[in-house]
């Protein structure tokens, strides 16, 4: 009995020593060096991220339960609910660490009150859509934040709640106003995630602050466009941390209402980022100008459209409509037996690439003055008091205000156009009645370049062009013009760039 009691005491002392040793070891600096930078301190104010919720509908949402599920697991986390306007009906969020940030502030308030970045003090941000539940903290607790340091371009981690998501390769071509993406099922590293809006994103706060529109909706599409424009990649995590919450919009009318709002936001998103064409898995969706709307740029000054100064080419919708107008004019003139030929920059584009120059905004052609009345549309213009004729296809044929030539516009609203210059022969030289002194290529030329005419590919059709067109172009523009492309007024670009640098 004596020995048994003595062994019990020794065992307890040994156990106590082991516990003391463990406590001392764990309290030593460097004891957990192997996990340093990987284990986040999820205690109270040391939670390394702020939760942001900005994708929800005012008329039906699950914000209260979503917030409750987060705070149940992470009672110390700061949560921002971001809304363009003050939500109505009001959201029920009584907790102190939950703040509603209204982006549109009244004139009496400081601008920073409406900026969610003003309230984010953590190193990371966790973007969560509405109707999500956070059930497990263990996998998030041991998340390796170092994978978001930019290695291999990875800056964002994505957590999905269903199997409907698809990994997509995305390309944002700002110069050509185009967004292209190709969906690939369930790959791990993506440019974007499509197929589901129930995606949770974890990213460094510094990356979010680097975006021009970090809280633009719809989420997450607006974010992925900005990520792709910067070359940032998203890694998809298979961890089961989040689950789907309440089923929303089960009512048909509310579902329709939400879909309408989403479409409006998508249009605003594309307009904000100047996206005119979306190529999704080879299918083109157009978001630019049409026959019923104005073209995408205003009055051109110094032959330099505004988009050239922004480092962009002609918007693809404008180019598409210009090509349609061009083909229509060529067919109309050919059917009327009117001889025409490409002039100026249009001929230059045909010789270089068989198409319109990528930054051009109109098409110039010449014709014989004595053949004007052979074309019904041009004859109607001549006979009209308004010097204007709208044909049954909606194209507007008119006498140009700038001089003795004709203009064919895409429509009454959309003024993308083809200019038709009537020439006549005088002593073996082709001349006309209107000249543009600022256009060095606008000059007389020997008539033999038109005898005979030949053809080149242009705007998707065979177009008539002068014979010996290389010599013709060098006569008009100078030697080397074909091999050395430049904007119509390159000095303007240099001055604008210099002024921009000075402004910065």
Short mmCIF file of C-alpha atoms in Angstrom, two decimals:
data_model
loop_
_atom_site.label_atom_id
_atom_site.label_comp_id
_atom_site.label_asym_id
_atom_site.label_seq_id
_atom_site.Cartn_x
_atom_site.Cartn_y
_atom_site.Cartn_z
CA UNK A 1 0.00 0.00 0.00
CA UNK A 2 2.92 2.27 0.90
CA UNK A 3 4.64 1.65 -2.44
CA UNK A 4 1.43 2.15 -4.35
CA UNK A 5 0.89 5.56 -2.76
CA UNK A 6 4.51 6.53 -3.37
CA UNK A 7 4.23 5.61 -7.09
CA UNK A 8 1.07 7.66 -7.39
CA UNK A 9 2.87 10.70 -5.98
CA UNK A 10 5.82 10.17 -8.31
CA UNK A 11 3.50 9.81 -11.30
CA UNK A 12 1.68 13.02 -10.45
CA UNK A 13 4.96 14.88 -10.02
CA UNK A 14 6.21 13.59 -13.35
CA UNK A 15 2.97 14.59 -15.08
CA UNK A 16 3.17 18.03 -13.51
CA UNK A 17 6.75 18.45 -14.70
CA UNK A 18 5.76 17.48 -18.22
CA UNK A 19 2.93 20.03 -18.25
CA UNK A 20 5.22 22.76 -16.91
CA UNK A 21 7.83 21.88 -19.54
CA UNK A 22 5.26 22.06 -22.34
CA UNK A 23 3.97 25.41 -21.17
CA UNK A 24 7.49 26.81 -20.95
CA UNK A 25 8.36 25.44 -24.39
CA UNK A 26 5.30 26.86 -26.09
CA UNK A 27 5.89 30.24 -24.48
CA UNK A 28 9.45 30.48 -25.81
CA UNK A 29 10.04 32.75 -28.85
CA UNK A 30 10.63 30.66 -31.96
CA UNK A 31 9.00 27.56 -30.50
CA UNK A 32 6.62 27.52 -33.47
CA UNK A 33 9.00 28.79 -36.13
CA UNK A 34 7.91 26.03 -38.48
CA UNK A 35 4.45 27.54 -38.64
CA UNK A 36 5.42 31.22 -38.36
CA UNK A 37 3.52 33.23 -40.97
CA UNK A 38 1.11 30.37 -41.54
CA UNK A 39 -0.94 30.31 -38.35
CA UNK A 40 -3.07 33.40 -37.89
CA UNK A 41 -3.81 34.63 -34.38
CA UNK A 42 -7.56 34.28 -34.26
CA UNK A 43 -8.01 35.76 -30.79
CA UNK A 44 -10.07 38.90 -30.35
CA UNK A 45 -8.66 41.86 -32.22
CA UNK A 46 -5.85 39.76 -33.74
CA UNK A 47 -8.05 38.29 -36.46
CA UNK A 48 -6.01 39.09 -39.59
CA UNK A 49 -8.90 40.01 -41.87
CA UNK A 50 -11.96 42.23 -42.11
CA UNK A 51 -15.14 40.70 -43.50
CA UNK A 52 -16.82 42.71 -46.27
CA UNK A 53 -20.32 42.02 -47.57
CA UNK A 54 -21.46 44.11 -50.54
CA UNK A 55 -23.46 41.71 -52.73
CA UNK A 56 -27.05 41.65 -51.47
CA UNK A 57 -30.49 42.92 -52.42
CA UNK A 58 -32.28 45.40 -50.22
CA UNK A 59 -35.75 43.98 -50.91
CA UNK A 60 -34.80 40.44 -49.81
CA UNK A 61 -31.61 39.33 -48.10
CA UNK A 62 -30.11 37.07 -45.47
CA UNK A 63 -27.63 39.58 -44.06
CA UNK A 64 -28.68 39.16 -40.42
CA UNK A 65 -28.18 35.38 -40.37
CA UNK A 66 -24.99 35.62 -42.44
CA UNK A 67 -23.51 38.06 -39.95
CA UNK A 68 -24.71 35.97 -37.03
CA UNK A 69 -23.01 32.82 -38.37
CA UNK A 70 -19.72 34.70 -38.79
CA UNK A 71 -19.79 36.24 -35.32
CA UNK A 72 -20.71 32.93 -33.74
CA UNK A 73 -17.41 31.49 -34.94
CA UNK A 74 -15.36 34.73 -34.96
CA UNK A 75 -16.88 36.99 -32.28
CA UNK A 76 -14.04 39.51 -32.58
CA UNK A 77 -14.02 39.99 -36.34
CA UNK A 78 -14.90 43.36 -37.87
CA UNK A 79 -17.64 43.22 -40.49
CA UNK A 80 -18.41 45.90 -43.07
CA UNK A 81 -21.68 45.86 -44.98
CA UNK A 82 -21.17 48.06 -48.03
CA UNK A 83 -24.09 49.64 -49.84
CA UNK A 84 -24.28 52.34 -52.52
CA UNK A 85 -27.27 53.90 -50.76
CA UNK A 86 -28.66 53.58 -47.28
CA UNK A 87 -30.44 50.19 -47.28
CA UNK A 88 -34.21 50.17 -47.10
CA UNK A 89 -35.75 48.41 -45.30
CA UNK A 90 -33.03 49.04 -42.69
CA UNK A 91 -30.69 46.17 -41.90
CA UNK A 92 -30.73 44.76 -38.35
CA UNK A 93 -27.07 44.77 -37.27
CA UNK A 94 -26.84 45.83 -33.60
CA UNK A 95 -23.35 44.42 -32.94
CA UNK A 96 -20.63 47.00 -32.31
CA UNK A 97 -18.11 45.43 -34.67
CA UNK A 98 -20.60 45.40 -37.58
CA UNK A 99 -20.75 48.64 -39.57
CA UNK A 100 -22.90 49.62 -42.53
CA UNK A 101 -20.88 51.79 -44.92
CA UNK A 102 -23.03 53.92 -47.22
CA UNK A 103 -20.92 54.97 -50.19
CA UNK A 104 -23.10 57.89 -51.34
CA UNK A 105 -22.71 60.34 -48.47
CA UNK A 106 -24.72 63.57 -48.08
CA UNK A 107 -22.89 66.85 -48.73
CA UNK A 108 -22.63 67.50 -45.00
CA UNK A 109 -20.44 64.42 -44.38
CA UNK A 110 -16.74 63.81 -45.11
CA UNK A 111 -16.02 61.78 -48.23
CA UNK A 112 -14.04 59.20 -46.26
CA UNK A 113 -17.15 58.11 -44.36
CA UNK A 114 -18.38 56.53 -47.56
CA UNK A 115 -15.08 54.82 -48.36
CA UNK A 116 -14.97 51.25 -47.01
CA UNK A 117 -11.16 51.27 -47.21
CA UNK A 118 -11.16 53.92 -44.48
CA UNK A 119 -12.48 51.34 -42.00
CA UNK A 120 -10.27 48.39 -42.98
CA UNK A 121 -7.24 48.17 -40.67
CA UNK A 122 -6.35 44.51 -41.15
CA UNK A 123 -3.78 42.99 -43.49
CA UNK A 124 -6.39 40.92 -45.36
CA UNK A 125 -10.00 41.20 -46.49
CA UNK A 126 -12.53 38.37 -46.69
CA UNK A 127 -15.21 39.20 -49.28
CA UNK A 128 -18.43 37.30 -48.60
CA UNK A 129 -21.70 37.43 -50.58
CA UNK A 130 -25.10 37.29 -48.92
CA UNK A 131 -26.66 34.03 -47.66
CA UNK A 132 -23.42 32.32 -46.59
CA UNK A 133 -22.67 30.40 -43.40
CA UNK A 134 -19.28 30.11 -41.74
CA UNK A 135 -19.31 26.78 -39.92
CA UNK A 136 -15.70 25.79 -39.33
CA UNK A 137 -12.78 27.91 -38.25
CA UNK A 138 -10.14 25.21 -38.10
CA UNK A 139 -9.22 25.14 -41.80
CA UNK A 140 -9.39 28.91 -42.08
CA UNK A 141 -7.29 29.20 -38.91
CA UNK A 142 -4.49 27.17 -40.44
CA UNK A 143 -4.71 28.88 -43.85
CA UNK A 144 -1.32 29.60 -45.38
CA UNK A 145 -1.50 33.33 -46.04
CA UNK A 146 1.92 33.25 -47.69
CA UNK A 147 0.39 31.81 -50.88
CA UNK A 148 -1.08 35.27 -51.50
CA UNK A 149 2.31 36.96 -51.73
CA UNK A 150 2.23 37.11 -55.52
CA UNK A 151 4.29 34.03 -56.30
CA UNK A 152 3.18 32.71 -59.71
CA UNK A 153 0.83 35.70 -59.86
CA UNK A 154 -1.46 34.33 -57.12
CA UNK A 155 -2.95 37.14 -54.99
CA UNK A 156 -6.44 35.83 -54.19
CA UNK A 157 -7.83 32.68 -52.60
CA UNK A 158 -11.38 31.60 -53.46
CA UNK A 159 -13.67 29.34 -51.43
CA UNK A 160 -16.75 27.94 -53.16
CA UNK A 161 -19.95 26.65 -51.59
CA UNK A 162 -21.31 24.60 -54.47
CA UNK A 163 -20.08 22.65 -57.47
CA UNK A 164 -21.54 25.05 -60.06
CA UNK A 165 -18.42 27.18 -60.29
CA UNK A 166 -16.04 27.07 -63.26
CA UNK A 167 -12.47 28.22 -63.48
CA UNK A 168 -11.96 30.65 -66.38
CA UNK A 169 -9.05 32.11 -68.28
CA UNK A 170 -9.73 35.82 -68.74
CA UNK A 171 -8.09 38.47 -70.89
CA UNK A 172 -8.85 42.16 -70.54
CA UNK A 173 -7.74 44.02 -73.66
CA UNK A 174 -8.22 47.68 -72.81
CA UNK A 175 -6.80 48.86 -76.14
CA UNK A 176 -9.46 46.93 -78.03
CA UNK A 177 -12.25 47.47 -75.47
CA UNK A 178 -12.64 43.71 -75.20
CA UNK A 179 -13.12 41.14 -72.44
CA UNK A 180 -12.51 37.50 -73.35
CA UNK A 181 -12.77 34.42 -71.21
CA UNK A 182 -12.72 30.68 -71.69
CA UNK A 183 -14.24 28.50 -69.01
CA UNK A 184 -12.43 25.38 -67.82
CA UNK A 185 -14.12 23.15 -65.28
CA UNK A 186 -12.64 22.89 -61.77
CA UNK A 187 -9.03 23.88 -62.32
CA UNK A 188 -7.25 25.24 -59.28
CA UNK A 189 -5.60 28.42 -60.55
CA UNK A 190 -7.88 30.82 -62.44
CA UNK A 191 -8.14 34.34 -63.78
CA UNK A 192 -11.82 34.34 -62.81
CA UNK A 193 -14.53 32.09 -61.41
CA UNK A 194 -17.84 31.90 -63.24
CA UNK A 195 -21.06 29.95 -62.93
CA UNK A 196 -21.81 30.95 -59.35
CA UNK A 197 -21.93 34.18 -57.36
CA UNK A 198 -21.53 32.21 -54.12
CA UNK A 199 -17.78 32.66 -54.05
CA UNK A 200 -15.82 33.87 -51.03
CA UNK A 201 -12.59 35.74 -51.78
CA UNK A 202 -9.63 36.27 -49.46
CA UNK A 203 -7.00 38.79 -50.57
CA UNK A 204 -4.50 41.26 -49.15
CA UNK A 205 -5.94 44.65 -48.24
CA UNK A 206 -3.14 46.28 -50.24
CA UNK A 207 -4.43 44.54 -53.39
CA UNK A 208 -8.00 45.64 -52.77
CA UNK A 209 -6.80 49.22 -52.24
CA UNK A 210 -4.94 49.03 -55.55
CA UNK A 211 -8.16 48.53 -57.51
CA UNK A 212 -9.94 51.46 -59.13
CA UNK A 213 -13.38 50.10 -58.15
CA UNK A 214 -12.95 47.61 -55.27
CA UNK A 215 -16.64 47.55 -54.33
CA UNK A 216 -18.28 47.79 -57.73
CA UNK A 217 -21.09 45.34 -58.40
CA UNK A 218 -21.98 42.77 -59.54
CA UNK A 219 -19.73 40.71 -57.29
CA UNK A 220 -17.49 38.88 -58.04
CA UNK A 221 -17.42 39.76 -61.78
CA UNK A 222 -16.29 43.35 -61.18
CA UNK A 223 -13.37 42.16 -59.06
CA UNK A 224 -12.21 39.47 -61.47
CA UNK A 225 -12.07 41.94 -64.37
CA UNK A 226 -9.80 44.18 -62.32
CA UNK A 227 -7.71 41.22 -61.15
CA UNK A 228 -7.23 40.00 -64.73
CA UNK A 229 -6.27 43.49 -65.94
CA UNK A 230 -3.40 43.35 -63.42
CA UNK A 231 -2.40 39.76 -64.13
CA UNK A 232 -3.45 38.53 -60.68
CA UNK A 233 -4.41 34.88 -60.32
CA UNK A 234 -6.93 33.25 -58.01
CA UNK A 235 -6.32 29.88 -56.37
CA UNK A 236 -9.44 27.82 -55.65
CA UNK A 237 -9.48 26.15 -52.24
CA UNK A 238 -11.38 22.93 -51.75
CA UNK A 239 -11.67 23.47 -47.99
CA UNK A 240 -15.23 23.07 -46.71
CA UNK A 241 -15.35 26.20 -44.60
CA UNK A 242 -18.42 27.98 -45.92
CA UNK A 243 -21.84 26.61 -46.79
CA UNK A 244 -24.90 28.04 -48.46
CA UNK A 245 -27.38 29.87 -46.27
CA UNK A 246 -31.02 30.67 -46.79
CA UNK A 247 -32.58 30.19 -50.23
CA UNK A 248 -33.44 33.66 -51.50
CA UNK A 249 -35.59 34.99 -54.34
CA UNK A 250 -37.87 31.95 -54.46
CA UNK A 251 -40.69 34.28 -55.49
CA UNK A 252 -40.87 34.68 -59.27
CA UNK A 253 -41.35 38.45 -59.22
CA UNK A 254 -38.45 39.04 -56.83
CA UNK A 255 -36.24 36.76 -58.87
CA UNK A 256 -37.11 38.77 -62.00
CA UNK A 257 -36.46 42.02 -60.13
CA UNK A 258 -33.06 40.82 -58.94
CA UNK A 259 -32.14 39.68 -62.45
CA UNK A 260 -33.07 43.09 -63.87
CA UNK A 261 -30.93 44.84 -61.29
CA UNK A 262 -28.03 42.51 -62.01
CA UNK A 263 -28.24 43.24 -65.75
CA UNK A 264 -28.29 46.99 -65.09
CA UNK A 265 -25.23 46.67 -62.85
CA UNK A 266 -23.47 44.59 -65.49
CA UNK A 267 -24.09 47.27 -68.12
CA UNK A 268 -22.76 49.93 -65.75
CA UNK A 269 -19.75 47.73 -65.04
CA UNK A 270 -18.88 47.36 -68.72
CA UNK A 271 -19.41 51.07 -69.30
CA UNK A 272 -17.19 51.95 -66.33
CA UNK A 273 -14.35 49.77 -67.66
CA UNK A 274 -14.98 50.66 -71.34
CA UNK A 275 -15.82 47.10 -72.34
CA UNK A 276 -17.69 47.04 -75.64
CA UNK A 277 -17.29 43.38 -76.57
CA UNK A 278 -17.40 40.29 -74.36
CA UNK A 279 -16.17 37.08 -75.92
CA UNK A 280 -17.42 34.21 -73.77
CA UNK A 281 -16.32 30.77 -74.94
CA UNK A 282 -16.28 32.02 -78.54
CA UNK A 283 -19.70 33.72 -78.34
CA UNK A 284 -19.69 37.49 -78.89
CA UNK A 285 -21.89 39.73 -76.75
CA UNK A 286 -21.92 43.41 -77.76
CA UNK A 287 -22.30 46.28 -75.28
CA UNK A 288 -21.46 49.27 -77.48
CA UNK A 289 -23.20 51.50 -79.98
CA UNK A 290 -25.94 50.38 -82.37
CA UNK A 291 -27.95 51.89 -85.21
CA UNK A 292 -30.30 53.36 -82.60
CA UNK A 293 -27.58 54.94 -80.42
CA UNK A 294 -24.82 57.47 -80.94
CA UNK A 295 -21.32 56.27 -81.75
CA UNK A 296 -18.93 55.76 -78.84
CA UNK A 297 -16.86 58.92 -79.38
CA UNK A 298 -17.66 62.57 -79.93
CA UNK A 299 -16.61 65.16 -82.47
CA UNK A 300 -13.11 64.50 -83.80
CA UNK A 301 -10.58 67.34 -83.42
CA UNK A 302 -7.30 67.46 -85.40
CA UNK A 303 -8.11 64.08 -86.98
CA UNK A 304 -7.45 62.46 -83.59
CA UNK A 305 -10.44 60.80 -81.86
CA UNK A 306 -10.42 61.00 -78.08
CA UNK A 307 -9.74 57.29 -77.65
CA UNK A 308 -6.32 57.57 -79.33
CA UNK A 309 -5.15 59.80 -76.48
CA UNK A 310 -6.22 57.03 -74.09
CA UNK A 311 -4.01 54.52 -75.86
CA UNK A 312 -6.97 52.71 -77.42
CA UNK A 313 -8.09 51.73 -80.88
CA UNK A 314 -11.48 52.28 -82.47
CA UNK A 315 -14.18 50.65 -80.27
CA UNK A 316 -15.09 47.26 -81.81
CA UNK A 317 -18.78 48.14 -82.04
CA UNK A 318 -17.91 51.32 -83.97
CA UNK A 319 -15.58 49.36 -86.22
CA UNK A 320 -18.26 46.75 -86.85
CA UNK A 321 -20.81 49.42 -87.76
CA UNK A 322 -18.31 51.30 -89.93
CA UNK A 323 -17.55 48.10 -91.84
CA UNK A 324 -21.26 47.45 -92.32
CA UNK A 325 -21.71 50.96 -93.72
CA UNK A 326 -18.68 50.52 -95.96
CA UNK A 327 -19.85 47.24 -97.45
CA UNK A 328 -23.33 48.68 -97.99
CA UNK A 329 -21.98 51.74 -99.83
CA UNK A 330 -19.68 49.62 -102.00
CA UNK A 331 -22.50 47.26 -102.98
CA UNK A 332 -24.86 50.17 -103.70
CA UNK A 333 -22.33 51.93 -105.94
CA UNK A 334 -21.38 48.70 -107.73
CA UNK A 335 -25.04 47.85 -108.41
CA UNK A 336 -25.52 51.36 -109.85
CA UNK A 337 -22.51 50.95 -112.14
CA UNK A 338 -20.56 53.69 -110.34
CA UNK A 339 -16.77 53.34 -110.31
CA UNK A 340 -15.17 54.07 -106.94
CA UNK A 341 -11.72 53.56 -105.35
CA UNK A 342 -10.26 53.68 -101.87
CA UNK A 343 -8.54 56.93 -100.95
CA UNK A 344 -6.11 58.11 -98.26
CA UNK A 345 -5.89 56.15 -95.01
CA UNK A 346 -8.51 53.68 -96.19
CA UNK A 347 -6.29 52.59 -99.09
CA UNK A 348 -3.36 52.49 -96.68
CA UNK A 349 -5.26 50.06 -94.44
CA UNK A 350 -6.18 47.85 -97.39
CA UNK A 351 -2.55 47.61 -98.51
CA UNK A 352 -1.19 47.01 -95.02
CA UNK A 353 -3.68 44.52 -93.66
CA UNK A 354 -6.67 44.17 -95.96
CA UNK A 355 -8.82 46.10 -93.51
CA UNK A 356 -9.59 49.47 -91.93
CA UNK A 357 -6.70 50.89 -89.91
CA UNK A 358 -7.40 49.81 -86.28
CA UNK A 359 -7.68 53.38 -84.96
CA UNK A 360 -9.50 54.91 -87.97
CA UNK A 361 -13.01 56.29 -87.57
CA UNK A 362 -14.23 56.77 -91.16
CA UNK A 363 -13.66 55.48 -94.70
CA UNK A 364 -12.69 57.66 -97.65
CA UNK A 365 -13.41 56.79 -101.28
CA UNK A 366 -13.24 58.61 -104.59
CA UNK A 367 -15.65 58.42 -107.54
CA UNK A 368 -16.09 60.03 -110.94
CA UNK A 369 -18.12 63.22 -110.67
CA UNK A 370 -19.98 62.53 -113.90
CA UNK A 371 -21.39 59.28 -112.46
CA UNK A 372 -23.17 60.89 -109.49
CA UNK A 373 -26.63 60.65 -111.06
CA UNK A 374 -26.11 56.95 -111.81
CA UNK A 375 -26.67 56.28 -108.10
CA UNK A 376 -30.28 56.84 -107.00
CA UNK A 377 -29.31 57.76 -103.45
CA UNK A 378 -26.82 60.41 -104.56
CA UNK A 379 -29.29 61.76 -107.09
CA UNK A 380 -31.93 62.07 -104.34
CA UNK A 381 -29.45 64.06 -102.27
CA UNK A 382 -28.80 66.40 -105.19
CA UNK A 383 -32.52 66.94 -105.75
CA UNK A 384 -33.45 67.33 -102.06
CA UNK A 385 -33.82 70.79 -100.59
CA UNK A 386 -32.21 69.47 -97.38
CA UNK A 387 -29.46 67.76 -99.42
CA UNK A 388 -30.21 64.60 -97.49
CA UNK A 389 -31.77 61.21 -98.21
CA UNK A 390 -32.55 58.35 -95.81
CA UNK A 391 -32.85 55.07 -97.69
CA UNK A 392 -35.02 52.09 -96.78
CA UNK A 393 -32.13 50.50 -94.81
CA UNK A 394 -31.84 53.53 -92.52
CA UNK A 395 -28.54 54.78 -93.96
CA UNK A 396 -28.30 58.55 -94.31
CA UNK A 397 -26.92 59.91 -97.60
CA UNK A 398 -26.17 63.62 -97.48
CA UNK A 399 -24.06 66.44 -98.82
CA UNK A 400 -21.24 67.11 -96.39
CA UNK A 401 -21.20 70.46 -94.66
CA UNK A 402 -17.42 70.75 -95.04
CA UNK A 403 -17.38 70.99 -98.84
CA UNK A 404 -18.31 69.51 -102.22
CA UNK A 405 -18.52 65.83 -101.31
CA UNK A 406 -21.01 63.28 -99.97
CA UNK A 407 -21.27 61.44 -96.67
CA UNK A 408 -23.10 58.19 -95.89
CA UNK A 409 -23.86 57.73 -92.21
CA UNK A 410 -24.74 54.50 -90.43
CA UNK A 411 -28.01 56.06 -89.22
CA UNK A 412 -29.58 59.35 -88.20
CA UNK A 413 -28.36 58.71 -84.65
CA UNK A 414 -25.06 56.96 -85.26
CA UNK A 415 -22.74 59.10 -87.38
CA UNK A 416 -20.08 56.56 -88.30
CA UNK A 417 -19.63 57.27 -91.98
CA UNK A 418 -18.10 56.85 -95.42
CA UNK A 419 -17.00 60.00 -97.24
CA UNK A 420 -17.39 60.01 -101.04
CA UNK A 421 -15.23 62.51 -102.95
CA UNK A 422 -16.26 63.26 -106.57
CA UNK A 423 -13.18 63.63 -108.84
CA UNK A 424 -12.98 64.74 -112.45
CA UNK A 425 -10.18 64.52 -114.97
CA UNK A 426 -8.45 67.66 -116.21
CA UNK A 427 -5.51 67.40 -118.58
CA UNK A 428 -4.77 63.86 -117.47
CA UNK A 429 -4.90 64.81 -113.77
CA UNK A 430 -7.63 63.80 -111.30
CA UNK A 431 -8.81 66.78 -109.33
CA UNK A 432 -11.82 67.87 -107.23
CA UNK A 433 -13.44 70.98 -105.79
CA UNK A 434 -12.77 70.53 -102.07
CA UNK A 435 -9.34 70.15 -100.45
CA UNK A 436 -8.22 69.74 -96.85
CA UNK A 437 -4.98 71.61 -96.31
CA UNK A 438 -4.18 69.69 -93.12
CA UNK A 439 -4.31 66.37 -95.02
CA UNK A 440 -1.05 65.99 -96.92
CA UNK A 441 -2.48 62.99 -98.79
CA UNK A 442 -5.34 65.13 -100.15
CA UNK A 443 -3.80 65.99 -103.50
CA UNK A 444 -4.24 65.66 -107.23
CA UNK A 445 -2.87 62.61 -108.99
CA UNK A 446 -2.41 61.29 -112.55
CA UNK A 447 -5.52 59.69 -114.03
CA UNK A 448 -3.58 56.61 -115.19
CA UNK A 449 -3.74 55.20 -111.65
CA UNK A 450 -7.44 54.59 -112.27
CA UNK A 451 -7.03 53.01 -115.70
CA UNK A 452 -7.69 50.28 -114.89
CA UNK A 453 -8.76 49.88 -111.28
CA UNK A 454 -7.78 46.74 -109.37
CA UNK A 455 -9.08 45.20 -106.13
CA UNK A 456 -7.88 44.48 -102.60
CA UNK A 457 -9.51 42.91 -99.55
CA UNK A 458 -11.02 45.58 -97.32
CA UNK A 459 -13.57 45.43 -94.49
CA UNK A 460 -14.60 41.92 -95.47
CA UNK A 461 -15.22 42.64 -99.14
CA UNK A 462 -13.26 43.10 -102.37
CA UNK A 463 -12.81 46.83 -102.83
CA UNK A 464 -11.73 48.78 -105.90
CA UNK A 465 -8.33 50.48 -105.58
CA UNK A 466 -5.95 52.36 -107.93
CA UNK A 467 -3.48 50.29 -109.91
CA UNK A 468 0.14 50.43 -108.75
CA UNK A 469 -1.24 51.35 -105.34
CA UNK A 470 2.14 51.36 -103.57
CA UNK A 471 3.42 54.08 -105.88
CA UNK A 472 0.07 55.87 -105.55
CA UNK A 473 0.33 55.90 -101.73
CA UNK A 474 3.93 57.10 -101.74
CA UNK A 475 2.93 59.88 -104.12
CA UNK A 476 0.27 60.94 -101.62
CA UNK A 477 1.99 60.30 -98.27
CA UNK A 478 5.70 59.94 -98.99
CA UNK A 479 8.21 57.10 -99.10
CA UNK A 480 7.93 54.31 -96.52
CA UNK A 481 4.35 55.13 -95.54
CA UNK A 482 3.20 51.51 -95.82
CA UNK A 483 5.96 50.11 -93.59
CA UNK A 484 5.84 52.88 -90.98
CA UNK A 485 2.37 53.24 -89.42
CA UNK A 486 1.66 56.29 -87.33
CA UNK A 487 -1.30 58.17 -85.96
CA UNK A 488 -2.77 61.02 -88.07
CA UNK A 489 -1.19 63.66 -85.83
CA UNK A 490 1.62 62.02 -83.80
CA UNK A 491 2.87 65.34 -82.41
CA UNK A 492 -0.41 65.68 -80.51
CA UNK A 493 0.22 62.34 -78.80
CA UNK A 494 3.70 63.39 -77.67
CA UNK A 495 2.40 66.69 -76.30
CA UNK A 496 -0.43 64.93 -74.48
CA UNK A 497 1.94 62.39 -72.91
CA UNK A 498 4.27 65.16 -71.78
CA UNK A 499 1.36 67.10 -70.26
CA UNK A 500 0.13 63.94 -68.50
CA UNK A 501 3.55 63.33 -66.95
CA UNK A 502 3.65 66.96 -65.79
CA UNK A 503 0.21 66.55 -64.20
CA UNK A 504 1.43 63.51 -62.28
#
